[in-house]
Coordinates of C-alpha atoms and ligand atoms in Angstrom, one line a residue:
Chain Q
M1 CA 221.3 -35.5 157.9
K2 CA 224.5 -33.6 157.2
C3 CA 225.4 -30.3 158.7
E4 CA 224.2 -27.5 156.4
S5 CA 227.3 -25.5 157.0
C6 CA 230.3 -27.8 156.7
N7 CA 228.4 -30.7 155.0
E8 CA 230.7 -33.1 156.7
R9 CA 229.6 -33.9 160.3
E10 CA 226.2 -35.0 161.3
A11 CA 223.7 -32.2 162.0
T12 CA 222.8 -32.5 165.7
I13 CA 221.6 -29.1 166.4
H14 CA 218.7 -27.1 165.2
I15 CA 219.4 -23.4 165.2
S16 CA 217.2 -20.5 164.2
K17 CA 219.0 -17.9 162.3
G18 CA 218.2 -14.2 162.0
N19 CA 217.8 -11.7 164.8
G20 CA 217.1 -13.6 167.9
F21 CA 214.8 -16.2 166.6
E22 CA 214.8 -17.1 163.1
K23 CA 213.9 -16.0 159.7
T24 CA 215.2 -19.4 158.6
E25 CA 215.9 -22.5 160.5
K26 CA 219.2 -24.3 160.2
F27 CA 220.6 -27.7 161.0
L28 CA 224.2 -27.8 162.1
C29 CA 226.8 -29.8 163.7
E30 CA 227.9 -28.7 167.2
Q31 CA 231.1 -27.0 165.9
C32 CA 229.3 -24.9 163.3
A33 CA 226.5 -24.2 165.7
N34 CA 228.8 -22.8 168.3
A35 CA 230.5 -20.7 165.7
S36 CA 227.2 -19.3 164.5
F37 CA 226.0 -18.3 167.9
E38 CA 228.1 -15.2 167.9
N39 CA 227.1 -14.0 164.5
D40 CA 223.5 -15.0 164.3
F41 CA 222.0 -14.0 167.6
S42 CA 221.7 -10.5 168.6
Y43 CA 220.2 -9.5 171.8
P44 CA 217.5 -6.8 171.8
D45 CA 219.5 -4.9 174.3
D46 CA 222.0 -3.0 172.3
T47 CA 219.5 -0.4 171.4
F48 CA 221.3 0.9 168.3
N49 CA 224.4 0.4 166.3
I50 CA 227.0 2.2 168.4
Q51 CA 230.0 1.2 166.2
K52 CA 228.4 3.0 163.2
L53 CA 227.8 6.0 165.4
L54 CA 231.4 6.1 166.7
K55 CA 232.9 5.6 163.3
S56 CA 231.4 9.0 162.4
L57 CA 233.2 10.3 165.4
S58 CA 236.6 9.3 164.1
E59 CA 236.4 12.4 161.9
H60 CA 235.8 14.5 164.9
P61 CA 238.7 17.0 165.4
S62 CA 239.5 16.2 169.0
L63 CA 239.7 12.5 168.2
Q64 CA 242.0 13.2 165.2
Q65 CA 244.6 14.9 167.4
T66 CA 245.5 11.7 169.0
Q67 CA 246.6 10.1 165.8
R68 CA 249.9 11.9 166.2
R69 CA 250.6 10.6 169.6
P70 CA 248.3 7.8 170.6
K71 CA 247.6 7.8 174.3
Q72 CA 247.2 4.4 176.0
C73 CA 245.1 3.5 179.1
G74 CA 247.5 2.3 181.8
T75 CA 245.1 -0.3 183.1
C76 CA 243.9 -2.0 180.0
G77 CA 246.1 -0.7 177.1
S78 CA 243.2 0.7 175.0
T79 CA 243.8 3.7 172.7
I80 CA 241.1 6.0 171.5
N81 CA 241.3 4.1 168.2
T82 CA 240.5 0.7 169.7
I83 CA 237.7 2.3 171.7
V84 CA 236.1 3.8 168.6
Q85 CA 236.7 0.6 166.7
M86 CA 235.1 -1.6 169.3
G87 CA 232.5 0.9 170.3
K88 CA 233.5 0.1 173.9
F89 CA 235.8 1.3 176.6
G90 CA 238.4 -1.2 177.7
C91 CA 238.1 -0.7 181.4
P92 CA 236.6 1.7 183.9
D93 CA 239.8 3.8 184.0
C94 CA 239.5 4.6 180.3
Y95 CA 236.8 7.1 181.2
A96 CA 239.3 9.2 183.1
T97 CA 242.3 8.4 180.8
F98 CA 240.5 9.7 177.7
G99 CA 239.0 12.7 179.5
S100 CA 237.5 15.1 176.8
Q101 CA 237.4 12.4 174.2
A102 CA 235.4 10.1 176.5
A103 CA 233.1 13.1 177.2
D104 CA 232.6 13.6 173.4
I105 CA 231.7 10.0 172.9
I106 CA 229.3 9.9 175.9
S107 CA 227.6 13.1 175.0
R108 CA 227.1 11.8 171.4
V109 CA 225.7 8.5 172.5
Q110 CA 223.6 9.9 175.3
A111 CA 221.8 12.7 173.5
H112 CA 224.0 15.4 174.9
Q113 CA 223.5 14.3 178.5
S114 CA 226.8 14.4 180.5
E115 CA 225.9 14.2 184.2
H116 CA 224.8 11.2 186.1
A117 CA 221.6 11.9 188.1
G118 CA 220.7 8.5 189.5
K119 CA 221.7 6.1 192.2
M120 CA 225.1 6.2 193.9
P121 CA 226.8 3.3 195.5
V122 CA 226.4 3.4 199.3
K123 CA 230.2 3.6 199.6
S124 CA 230.3 6.7 197.4
R125 CA 227.6 8.3 199.3
A126 CA 229.7 8.0 202.5
H127 CA 232.8 9.2 200.5
L128 CA 231.0 12.3 199.2
K129 CA 229.8 13.1 202.7
T130 CA 233.3 12.8 204.1
R131 CA 234.6 15.0 201.3
K132 CA 232.1 17.7 202.0
K133 CA 232.9 17.5 205.7
L134 CA 236.7 17.8 204.9
E135 CA 236.1 20.8 202.7
Q136 CA 234.2 22.5 205.6
L137 CA 236.9 21.7 208.1
R138 CA 239.7 22.9 205.9
G139 CA 237.9 26.2 205.4
R140 CA 237.5 26.6 209.1
L141 CA 241.1 25.7 209.7
E142 CA 242.2 28.4 207.3
K143 CA 240.1 31.0 209.1
L144 CA 241.4 29.9 212.5
V145 CA 245.0 30.2 211.4
E146 CA 244.3 33.7 209.9
T147 CA 242.8 34.8 213.2
Q148 CA 245.7 33.1 215.1
E149 CA 243.4 30.9 217.2
F150 CA 246.0 28.2 217.2
E151 CA 244.6 26.1 220.0
E152 CA 241.3 25.5 218.3
A153 CA 243.1 25.2 214.9
A154 CA 245.1 22.2 216.3
V155 CA 241.8 20.6 217.3
V156 CA 240.4 21.1 213.8
R157 CA 243.6 19.9 212.2
D158 CA 243.4 16.6 214.2
E159 CA 239.8 16.2 213.2
I160 CA 240.9 16.5 209.5
R161 CA 243.7 14.0 209.9
A162 CA 241.4 11.5 211.6
L163 CA 238.9 11.8 208.7
E164 CA 241.6 11.5 206.1
Q165 CA 243.0 8.4 207.7
A166 CA 239.6 6.8 208.2
G167 CA 239.0 7.4 204.5
D168 CA 242.3 5.7 203.5
S169 CA 241.7 2.6 205.6
D170 CA 238.2 2.2 204.0
G171 CA 239.8 2.4 200.6
I172 CA 237.8 5.5 199.6
Chain U
M1 CA 219.4 -42.0 161.7
K2 CA 219.9 -41.7 165.4
S3 CA 222.7 -39.7 166.7
E4 CA 224.1 -39.7 170.2
R5 CA 223.7 -36.0 170.8
W6 CA 220.2 -36.1 169.6
N7 CA 219.2 -38.5 172.3
R8 CA 221.2 -37.0 175.0
Q9 CA 219.4 -36.7 178.2
V10 CA 218.7 -33.1 179.2
I11 CA 221.2 -32.7 182.0
V12 CA 219.9 -29.5 183.3
M13 CA 216.4 -30.6 183.9
E14 CA 215.6 -27.6 186.0
Y15 CA 215.8 -25.5 182.9
S16 CA 213.6 -27.8 180.8
H17 CA 210.3 -26.1 181.5
I18 CA 208.7 -22.7 181.6
S19 CA 210.1 -20.5 184.4
P20 CA 208.1 -20.7 187.6
W21 CA 207.6 -16.9 187.6
M22 CA 205.8 -17.2 184.3
Q23 CA 203.5 -20.1 185.3
D24 CA 199.8 -19.2 186.0
V25 CA 200.1 -15.5 185.3
E26 CA 197.1 -13.6 184.5
E27 CA 197.4 -12.4 180.9
L28 CA 196.5 -8.9 180.0
P29 CA 195.6 -7.8 176.5
V30 CA 198.7 -6.2 174.9
E31 CA 201.1 -6.1 177.9
M32 CA 203.4 -9.0 178.4
S33 CA 206.5 -9.5 180.6
T34 CA 208.7 -6.8 181.9
R35 CA 212.5 -6.9 182.4
V36 CA 214.9 -4.6 184.3
R37 CA 218.6 -4.9 184.2
L38 CA 221.5 -3.1 185.8
A39 CA 225.0 -3.1 184.3
R40 CA 227.7 -3.0 186.9
N41 CA 231.5 -3.3 186.9
V42 CA 234.3 -3.9 189.3
S43 CA 236.7 -1.0 189.6
H44 CA 240.2 -1.0 188.0
L45 CA 239.6 -4.3 186.2
P46 CA 239.5 -4.6 182.4
F47 CA 236.0 -5.1 181.0
P48 CA 235.2 -8.7 180.1
Y49 CA 236.1 -8.4 176.4
M50 CA 239.6 -7.1 177.3
M51 CA 240.2 -9.7 180.1
K52 CA 243.1 -12.1 179.4
D53 CA 241.7 -14.6 181.9
D54 CA 239.0 -14.7 184.5
G55 CA 241.4 -14.8 187.4
G56 CA 240.9 -11.1 188.4
L57 CA 237.2 -11.9 189.0
E58 CA 237.6 -14.9 191.2
P59 CA 238.0 -13.1 194.6
V60 CA 235.0 -11.0 193.6
L61 CA 232.9 -14.1 192.9
A62 CA 233.9 -15.6 196.2
K63 CA 232.5 -12.5 197.9
L64 CA 229.3 -12.4 195.8
E65 CA 228.6 -16.0 196.6
A66 CA 228.7 -15.2 200.3
V67 CA 225.6 -13.0 199.9
L68 CA 223.8 -14.8 197.1
D69 CA 221.7 -17.2 199.1
G70 CA 219.4 -19.6 197.2
Y71 CA 220.9 -18.8 193.8
R72 CA 221.9 -21.5 191.4
R73 CA 225.4 -21.2 189.9
V74 CA 225.3 -22.0 186.2
E75 CA 228.6 -22.2 184.4
M76 CA 228.5 -21.6 180.7
N77 CA 231.3 -24.0 179.8
G78 CA 229.6 -26.8 181.6
L79 CA 226.5 -26.5 179.4
Q80 CA 225.6 -28.2 176.2
F81 CA 224.6 -26.0 173.3
E82 CA 220.9 -26.9 173.6
D83 CA 220.8 -26.0 177.3
K84 CA 222.3 -22.7 176.4
A85 CA 219.7 -22.1 173.8
L86 CA 217.0 -22.9 176.3
L87 CA 218.4 -20.3 178.7
V88 CA 218.3 -17.8 175.9
E89 CA 214.7 -18.6 175.0
K90 CA 213.8 -18.1 178.6
H91 CA 215.5 -14.7 178.6
L92 CA 217.7 -15.8 181.5
V93 CA 220.8 -15.0 179.6
S94 CA 221.7 -13.2 176.4
P95 CA 223.0 -14.9 173.3
L96 CA 226.3 -13.0 173.7
F97 CA 226.6 -14.4 177.1
T98 CA 226.2 -18.0 176.0
K99 CA 229.3 -17.4 173.8
R100 CA 231.5 -15.4 176.0
G101 CA 229.9 -15.3 179.5
L102 CA 231.5 -16.9 182.5
L103 CA 228.6 -17.9 184.7
S104 CA 225.3 -16.9 185.9
Y105 CA 223.5 -16.9 189.2
I106 CA 219.8 -17.7 188.8
S107 CA 217.2 -17.4 191.5
E108 CA 215.0 -20.3 192.4
D109 CA 211.9 -19.0 190.6
E110 CA 214.1 -17.9 187.7
S111 CA 212.9 -14.3 188.0
V112 CA 216.4 -13.0 188.8
S113 CA 219.6 -13.7 186.8
I114 CA 223.0 -12.2 187.5
M115 CA 225.3 -12.7 184.5
V116 CA 229.0 -12.6 185.2
N117 CA 231.1 -11.4 182.3
E118 CA 228.5 -10.6 179.7
E119 CA 229.5 -7.2 178.2
D120 CA 230.0 -5.9 181.7
H121 CA 231.3 -7.7 184.8
L122 CA 227.9 -8.0 186.3
R123 CA 224.4 -7.7 184.9
I124 CA 221.6 -7.9 187.3
Q125 CA 218.3 -8.8 185.7
T126 CA 214.8 -9.1 187.1
M127 CA 211.7 -10.3 185.2
G128 CA 208.0 -10.4 185.9
V129 CA 204.5 -10.3 184.5
G130 CA 201.9 -8.0 185.8
I131 CA 204.3 -6.4 188.3
P132 CA 204.8 -2.7 188.2
M133 CA 208.1 -1.9 186.5
I134 CA 209.2 0.2 189.5
D135 CA 208.8 -2.8 191.7
L136 CA 211.0 -4.8 189.4
Y137 CA 213.6 -2.0 189.6
R138 CA 213.4 -2.0 193.4
K139 CA 214.1 -5.7 193.4
A140 CA 217.1 -5.2 191.2
D141 CA 218.2 -2.2 193.3
A142 CA 218.1 -4.3 196.5
I143 CA 220.2 -7.0 194.9
D144 CA 222.6 -4.3 193.7
D145 CA 223.0 -2.9 197.2
M146 CA 223.7 -6.4 198.5
L147 CA 226.4 -7.0 195.9
E148 CA 227.9 -3.6 196.4
S149 CA 228.4 -4.3 200.1
E150 CA 230.9 -6.9 198.9
V151 CA 232.4 -5.4 195.8
D152 CA 234.0 -2.1 194.8
Y153 CA 232.0 -0.9 191.9
A154 CA 233.4 1.3 189.1
F155 CA 231.6 4.5 189.8
D156 CA 232.3 8.1 188.7
E157 CA 230.7 11.1 190.2
K158 CA 230.1 12.7 186.9
Y159 CA 229.3 9.7 184.7
G160 CA 227.8 7.4 187.3
Y161 CA 228.2 3.6 186.9
L162 CA 231.0 3.0 184.4
T163 CA 230.2 0.4 181.7
A164 CA 231.9 -1.2 178.7
C165 CA 229.6 0.5 176.3
P166 CA 228.9 4.2 176.6
T167 CA 225.2 3.5 175.8
N168 CA 224.9 2.1 179.3
V169 CA 226.9 4.5 181.4
G170 CA 225.2 6.4 184.2
T171 CA 222.4 4.3 185.7
G172 CA 223.3 1.2 183.8
L173 CA 219.6 0.7 183.7
R174 CA 217.7 -0.9 180.8
A175 CA 214.1 -1.4 181.4
S176 CA 211.9 -3.1 178.9
V177 CA 208.4 -4.4 178.4
M178 CA 207.1 -6.8 175.7
L179 CA 204.0 -5.7 174.0
H180 CA 201.6 -7.7 171.7
L181 CA 200.6 -5.2 169.0
P182 CA 198.8 -7.0 166.2
A183 CA 196.4 -4.1 165.4
L184 CA 199.0 -1.5 165.2
T185 CA 201.0 -3.8 162.9
F186 CA 197.9 -4.4 160.8
G187 CA 197.3 -0.6 160.5
S188 CA 201.0 0.0 159.8
R189 CA 201.0 2.6 162.6
I190 CA 203.9 1.0 164.2
Q191 CA 206.7 2.5 162.1
T192 CA 205.6 6.1 162.8
L193 CA 205.3 5.3 166.4
A194 CA 208.7 3.7 166.6
A195 CA 210.3 6.7 164.9
N196 CA 208.6 9.2 167.3
L197 CA 209.7 7.2 170.3
S198 CA 213.3 7.1 169.3
R199 CA 213.4 10.9 169.3
F200 CA 212.6 10.8 173.0
G201 CA 215.3 8.2 173.8
F202 CA 213.1 5.1 173.7
T203 CA 213.0 2.2 171.2
L204 CA 210.3 0.0 170.1
R205 CA 211.3 -3.0 168.1
G206 CA 210.4 -6.6 167.2
I207 CA 211.7 -8.9 169.8
Y208 CA 211.9 -12.0 167.7
G209 CA 213.2 -11.5 164.2
E210 CA 214.1 -8.4 162.3
G211 CA 211.6 -8.6 159.5
S212 CA 209.0 -6.0 158.8
V213 CA 206.6 -8.0 160.8
P214 CA 208.1 -9.5 163.9
L215 CA 207.4 -13.0 165.1
G216 CA 204.0 -13.1 166.8
H217 CA 203.6 -9.3 166.5
I218 CA 205.6 -9.0 169.7
Y219 CA 207.6 -5.8 170.3
Q220 CA 209.9 -4.6 173.0
L221 CA 209.7 -1.1 174.4
S222 CA 212.8 0.0 176.2
N223 CA 214.8 3.1 177.2
Q224 CA 217.7 4.1 175.1
L225 CA 219.3 6.7 177.3
T226 CA 220.9 5.9 180.7
L227 CA 222.5 9.2 181.6
G228 CA 221.1 12.5 182.9
Q229 CA 217.9 11.0 184.4
T230 CA 217.2 9.2 187.7
E231 CA 216.2 5.5 187.6
E232 CA 212.7 6.6 188.7
E233 CA 212.4 9.1 185.9
I234 CA 213.5 6.6 183.3
I235 CA 210.9 4.1 184.5
N236 CA 208.1 6.6 184.9
N237 CA 208.6 7.8 181.4
L238 CA 208.8 4.3 180.0
D239 CA 205.6 3.4 182.0
E240 CA 203.8 6.4 180.6
L241 CA 204.8 5.6 177.0
K242 CA 203.7 2.0 177.5
E243 CA 200.3 3.2 178.6
R244 CA 200.0 5.4 175.5
I245 CA 201.0 2.6 173.2
V246 CA 198.5 0.2 174.9
E247 CA 195.8 2.8 174.4
E248 CA 196.7 3.2 170.8
E249 CA 196.7 -0.5 170.2
M250 CA 193.2 -0.8 171.9
E251 CA 191.9 2.0 169.8
M252 CA 193.2 0.3 166.7
R253 CA 191.5 -2.9 167.8
S254 CA 188.1 -1.1 168.2
W255 CA 188.6 0.2 164.7
L256 CA 189.5 -3.3 163.4
E257 CA 186.3 -4.6 165.1
S258 CA 184.1 -2.0 163.6
E259 CA 185.7 -1.8 160.1
H260 CA 187.2 -5.2 159.4
L261 CA 185.3 -7.6 161.6
L262 CA 184.9 -10.3 158.9
E263 CA 188.6 -10.1 158.1
V264 CA 189.7 -10.4 161.7
K265 CA 187.2 -13.3 162.4
D266 CA 188.5 -15.0 159.3
S267 CA 192.1 -14.9 160.3
V268 CA 191.4 -15.8 163.9
Y269 CA 189.4 -18.9 163.0
R270 CA 191.8 -19.8 160.2
S271 CA 194.7 -19.7 162.6
Y272 CA 192.7 -21.6 165.2
G273 CA 192.0 -24.3 162.6
L274 CA 195.6 -24.5 161.6
L275 CA 196.9 -24.8 165.2
K276 CA 194.3 -27.4 166.0
H277 CA 194.7 -29.6 162.9
A278 CA 198.0 -29.0 161.2
Y279 CA 200.7 -31.7 161.2
R280 CA 203.7 -29.5 160.5
M281 CA 204.3 -26.0 161.8
P282 CA 207.3 -23.7 161.1
L283 CA 208.0 -21.3 163.9
K284 CA 206.9 -18.3 162.0
E285 CA 203.5 -19.7 161.2
A286 CA 202.9 -21.0 164.7
A287 CA 203.8 -17.6 166.2
K288 CA 201.5 -15.8 163.7
C289 CA 198.6 -18.2 164.5
L290 CA 199.1 -17.8 168.2
S291 CA 199.1 -14.0 167.8
D292 CA 195.8 -14.2 165.9
L293 CA 194.3 -16.5 168.5
K294 CA 195.4 -14.1 171.2
L295 CA 193.7 -11.2 169.4
G296 CA 190.6 -13.3 168.9
T297 CA 190.4 -14.1 172.7
D298 CA 191.1 -10.5 173.7
L299 CA 188.3 -9.4 171.4
K300 CA 186.1 -12.2 172.7
L301 CA 185.5 -13.6 169.2
I302 CA 186.7 -16.9 170.4
E303 CA 187.0 -18.6 173.8
H304 CA 189.6 -21.0 174.8
E305 CA 190.3 -22.1 178.4
D306 CA 193.9 -22.4 179.5
F307 CA 195.2 -20.4 176.5
Q308 CA 198.3 -18.5 177.6
F309 CA 199.9 -16.6 174.8
Q310 CA 203.2 -15.7 176.5
K311 CA 203.8 -19.3 177.8
W312 CA 202.9 -20.9 174.4
I313 CA 205.0 -18.5 172.4
Q314 CA 207.9 -19.7 174.5
L315 CA 207.0 -23.4 174.2
I316 CA 207.1 -23.2 170.4
Q317 CA 210.7 -21.9 170.3
P318 CA 213.3 -24.2 168.8
A319 CA 215.2 -25.3 171.9
F320 CA 211.9 -26.1 173.7
I321 CA 210.7 -28.2 170.9
K322 CA 214.1 -30.0 170.6
M323 CA 213.9 -30.7 174.3
R324 CA 210.6 -32.4 173.8
L325 CA 212.0 -34.4 170.9
N326 CA 214.9 -35.5 173.1
E327 CA 212.6 -36.7 175.8
K328 CA 210.7 -38.8 173.3
D329 CA 213.8 -40.6 172.1
K330 CA 212.4 -41.4 168.7
E331 CA 213.9 -42.2 165.3
I332 CA 214.4 -39.1 163.3
T333 CA 215.1 -38.9 159.6
S334 CA 214.9 -35.2 159.1
L335 CA 215.6 -32.8 161.9
E336 CA 213.7 -30.0 160.2
H337 CA 210.6 -32.0 159.7
A338 CA 210.8 -33.5 163.1
V339 CA 210.9 -30.1 164.8
E340 CA 207.9 -28.8 162.7
E341 CA 206.0 -32.0 163.3
E342 CA 206.6 -31.9 167.1
R343 CA 205.6 -28.2 167.2
A344 CA 202.3 -29.1 165.4
A345 CA 201.7 -32.0 167.7
L346 CA 202.2 -29.8 170.7
M347 CA 199.7 -27.3 169.4
R348 CA 197.1 -29.9 168.6
Q349 CA 197.5 -31.3 172.0
L350 CA 197.2 -27.9 173.7
L351 CA 194.2 -27.0 171.7
G352 CA 192.4 -30.3 172.0
G353 CA 192.8 -31.2 168.3
E354 CA 193.6 -34.7 167.1
Ligands
ZN401 ZN1 229.3 -28.4 160.5
ZN402 ZN1 241.3 1.3 180.1

């Protein structure tokens, strides 16, 4: 039996076409089967067509501004146009690079939600704790300097330095 | 005709049968298996589709393997097409992954799969039947903690876990449960239901096939939003919706029993007859018949020992059938007919036909 797609090579693979598993069954050679994997299977995971949604965003005013001077992500090279086109960010840093535009896209896709409320990586939990502590200490240092309690201020300053350095060496 | 590929030995024998976690599960009416997945990425590294090569991930993988004890490493480019299809039919990997993914770590009982370079660097997936969804999440959460001890995740205080697609940002959590909904399909209630759910950020859709009636009347309920809610909230809401849909389906079944008993009996026994005696079975027909039989056994209109809907639905999928054909090593003149004949033979065998 010949491959139904190229009609040249022997059909060695039985593939079901359609969304996930078949509306029609096909018999293909390996080359054609591999090529069709990408097009014919879609995983029931992408819950809706994001590209379509984002296309409508390209008429959005804050996205249009960039057409004059396209900003590029320093880590991956994406521009807001490639992001909208693909329906995907190029790398984690794109989120910060495209600040308000990223916020627009996220809010649109996530039904106006904009703040994460769930789990935090253990490392971030520690980092947040350190940052809170640092804020506290800096406030105290300021007051101590104001009231000219320099001896204690020096102690607090050293505490701050120690915390900052510990943070650096942990890569946080 | 006898081609070499056709008779190729299945190299990855471990993947040739139903996953251990699915064996011997107690089947409920309506509710089938549950899946939870977490999307995670490594900081400052392009997302997989933007990666020029996989070099950047290598040090990460070395670290992961240090903590992934008892997982099998399955590299995509080492697999034959049919083995990939089998992994997809077992839901261990996604179709996108078989095309572009790098490798997957699969637990011994195949209830956990970690895909490397699917749409995101890491996708942690846990599966189960009859296990509370929150427990499946806890399992994924524990694996997540373990991996995070080795890897710097891309995380933002405002947006949470950063993902390639903004539809996953935040928790990166997609929880889903498969539901067998023949009565709701019969009564056409399903469209209204699906439309209502999507307004609340959930989706209900046919898991196999996109036609108006999905294969085997099997649907997947999952969360659509991943931002602004905690993991527990997402799962609790999904659980609650699931219960409501199960209730509706059961109500519709009572209605079917009281108003359309003859019709139901007729299709149940017709399907039973076909499964037991047919010599050729296209996938669509086999799935429809199995669905009828499941409804029939749930309504106690028919009794069949050993009948396992979920397991059998998987066994009739193309890659599974092809694997059986490969094992038999027989002459084949038409692939299409061979697959349909083998599927029918399997059904006759399972149902004690001839
Ligand atoms: Zn071909
Ligand atoms: Zn980027």
